[in-house]
Structure formats: structure tokens, C-alpha cells
């Protein structure tokens, strides 16, 4: 999905799951990519915390 080689969800009712089995730094790297793509596409909602 990340590279665009395979489609993501086909409908809003489907769920995409990411299960990390590695180090916390890998989670942070994946999250950084997801946030960057969401911002680039203009989707999602930022939450102040």
C-alpha cells in the first residue's frame, strides 16, 4: 500500500491493520511517513495534545 503497488481499502467499511513486530523507532518512522502522506493528500485531522 505504501508504494502504491497494492490497493488499500476498497470501501470505508474495510479496516487496514499495521502490526509492528520491531523496535519503537520503526513505529516512529512508519508514523512519520503516514502523517506526511496524509498532509500531502490533505486528509485526516490533526489533534492537539
N, CA, C and O atoms as a DFTB+ gen file, in Angstrom:
196 C
 N C O
     1  1       0.822      -1.189       0.000
     2  2       0.000       0.000       0.000
     3  2       0.865       1.251       0.000
     4  3       0.549       2.218      -0.693
     5  1       1.935       1.246       0.755
     6  2       2.755       2.454       0.874
     7  2       3.362       2.834      -0.463
     8  3       3.402       4.015      -0.809
     9  1       3.835       1.855      -1.219
    10  2       4.471       2.141      -2.505
    11  2       3.466       2.309      -3.625
    12  3       3.834       2.715      -4.728
    13  1       2.204       2.005      -3.366
    14  2       1.178       2.101      -4.391
    15  2       1.066       0.846      -5.243
    16  3       0.262       0.800      -6.175
    17  1       1.861      -0.170      -4.936
    18  2       1.840      -1.404      -5.721
    19  2       0.569      -2.212      -5.485
    20  3       0.138      -2.966      -6.357
    21  1      -0.027      -2.055      -4.313
    22  2      -1.261      -2.761      -3.985
    23  2      -2.271      -1.754      -3.457
    24  3      -1.900      -0.787      -2.792
    25  1      -3.541      -1.979      -3.751
    26  2      -4.556      -1.035      -3.279
    27  2      -4.754      -1.120      -1.771
    28  3      -4.479      -2.146      -1.149
    29  1      -5.228      -0.039      -1.207
    30  2      -5.592      -0.026       0.206
    31  2      -7.027      -0.488       0.348
    32  3      -7.427      -1.489      -0.247
    33  1      -7.794       0.233       1.128
    34  2      -9.196      -0.138       1.334
    35  2      -9.996       0.089       0.057
    36  3      -9.781       1.069      -0.657
    37  1     -10.913      -0.818      -0.219
    38  2     -11.808      -0.665      -1.362
    39  2     -13.069       0.092      -0.961
    40  3     -13.758       0.651      -1.814
    41  1     -13.371       0.110       0.341
    42  2     -14.534       0.843       0.829
    43  2     -14.250       1.331       2.244
    44  3     -13.314       0.864       2.893
    45  1     -15.054       2.261       2.713
    46  2     -14.865       2.843       4.043
    47  2     -15.123       1.839       5.165
    48  3     -14.741       2.078       6.310
    49  1     -15.770       0.717       4.843
    50  2     -16.058      -0.278       5.879
    51  2     -14.911      -1.258       6.105
    52  3     -14.918      -2.005       7.083
    53  1     -13.933      -1.261       5.215
    54  2     -12.783      -2.150       5.377
    55  2     -11.777      -1.537       6.347
    56  3     -11.695      -0.315       6.476
    57  1     -11.016      -2.383       7.024
    58  2     -10.031      -1.936       8.005
    59  2      -8.645      -2.347       7.534
    60  3      -8.435      -3.487       7.120
    61  1      -7.702      -1.416       7.599
    62  2      -6.307      -1.717       7.305
    63  2      -5.571      -1.805       8.630
    64  3      -5.667      -0.898       9.456
    65  1      -4.841      -2.883       8.837
    66  2      -4.144      -3.110      10.096
    67  2      -2.643      -3.125       9.861
    68  3      -2.160      -3.763       8.926
    69  1      -1.909      -2.422      10.712
    70  2      -0.448      -2.463      10.702
    71  2      -0.006      -3.001      12.042
    72  3      -0.290      -2.403      13.080
    73  1       0.680      -4.113      12.028
    74  2       1.186      -4.686      13.276
    75  2       2.703      -4.682      13.202
    76  3       3.299      -5.395      12.395
    77  1       3.310      -3.886      14.037
    78  2       4.761      -3.790      14.069
    79  2       5.315      -4.812      15.053
    80  3       4.840      -4.932      16.182
    81  1       6.307      -5.527      14.613
    82  2       6.945      -6.509      15.480
    83  2       8.395      -6.131      15.753
    84  3       9.199      -6.969      16.158
    85  1       8.719      -4.867      15.529
    86  2      10.105      -4.444      15.667
    87  2      10.309      -3.465      16.799
    88  3       9.651      -3.533      17.837
    89  1      11.229      -2.562      16.576
    90  2      11.601      -1.565      17.571
    91  2      10.689      -0.347      17.505
    92  3      10.046      -0.096      16.486
    93  1      10.640       0.399      18.587
    94  2       9.831       1.618      18.631
    95  2      10.225       2.622      17.563
    96  3       9.369       3.349      17.059
    97  1      11.500       2.677      17.209
    98  2      11.957       3.623      16.185
    99  2      11.326       3.295      14.833
   100  3      11.085       4.191      14.025
   101  1      11.060       2.018      14.588
   102  2      10.380       1.634      13.351
   103  2       8.941       2.134      13.354
   104  3       8.433       2.567      12.319
   105  1       8.281       2.077      14.506
   106  2       6.925       2.620      14.632
   107  2       6.931       4.112      14.346
   108  3       6.068       4.618      13.629
   109  1       7.908       4.818      14.911
   110  2       8.003       6.265      14.709
   111  2       8.249       6.590      13.239
   112  3       7.674       7.546      12.717
   113  1       9.086       5.818      12.571
   114  2       9.360       6.049      11.150
   115  2       8.111       5.812      10.311
   116  3       7.820       6.586       9.399
   117  1       7.373       4.751      10.611
   118  2       6.134       4.470       9.884
   119  2       5.112       5.575      10.123
   120  3       4.443       6.014       9.188
   121  1       4.989       6.025      11.363
   122  2       4.043       7.096      11.692
   123  2       4.410       8.385      10.976
   124  3       3.532       9.099      10.491
   125  1       5.697       8.687      10.908
   126  2       6.137       9.908      10.217
   127  2       5.726       9.864       8.749
   128  3       5.261      10.865       8.203
   129  1       5.895       8.709       8.109
   130  2       5.505       8.566       6.707
   131  2       3.993       8.730       6.537
   132  3       3.540       9.414       5.619
   133  1       3.226       8.110       7.410
   134  2       1.766       8.192       7.323
   135  2       1.299       9.635       7.482
   136  3       0.435      10.092       6.735
   137  1       1.863      10.352       8.447
   138  2       1.482      11.751       8.668
   139  2       1.858      12.598       7.457
   140  3       1.070      13.437       7.023
   141  1       3.047      12.389       6.910
   142  2       3.480      13.162       5.740
   143  2       2.554      12.925       4.552
   144  3       2.188      13.868       3.852
   145  1       2.177      11.673       4.324
   146  2       1.270      11.364       3.213
   147  2      -0.113      11.963       3.443
   148  3      -0.724      12.486       2.511
   149  1      -0.609      11.890       4.665
   150  2      -1.918      12.469       4.973
   151  2      -1.905      13.972       4.730
   152  3      -2.850      14.522       4.163
   153  1      -0.843      14.633       5.154
   154  2      -0.735      16.078       4.919
   155  2      -0.652      16.374       3.428
   156  3      -1.297      17.304       2.944
   157  1       0.142      15.587       2.693
   158  2       0.294      15.797       1.251
   159  2      -1.045      15.640       0.534
   160  3      -1.346      16.383      -0.400
   161  1      -1.840      14.676       0.973
   162  2      -3.132      14.411       0.347
   163  2      -4.257      15.283       0.901
   164  3      -5.359      15.304       0.353
   165  1      -3.975      16.003       1.988
   166  2      -4.997      16.862       2.584
   167  2      -6.105      16.081       3.273
   168  3      -7.262      16.503       3.272
   169  1      -5.750      14.940       3.863
   170  2      -6.751      14.126       4.558
   171  2      -6.375      13.989       6.027
   172  3      -5.249      14.290       6.424
   173  1      -7.320      13.538       6.816
   174  2      -7.063      13.334       8.240
   175  2      -7.391      14.565       9.058
   176  3      -7.805      15.595       8.525
   177  1      -7.203      14.442      10.339
   178  2      -7.490      15.535      11.265
   179  2      -6.393      15.580      12.318
   180  3      -6.112      14.575      12.971
   181  1      -5.776      16.738      12.482
   182  2      -4.737      16.909      13.499
   183  2      -5.396      17.134      14.852
   184  3      -6.377      17.869      14.963
   185  1      -4.857      16.506      15.859
   186  2      -5.385      16.626      17.215
   187  2      -4.292      17.186      18.105
   188  3      -3.208      16.612      18.200
   189  1      -4.575      18.309      18.759
   190  2      -3.612      18.910      19.685
   191  2      -3.634      18.130      20.994
   192  3      -4.698      17.833      21.538
   193  1      -2.457      17.806      21.485
   194  2      -2.389      17.120      22.779
   195  2      -1.194      17.585      23.548
   196  3      -0.961      17.124      24.665
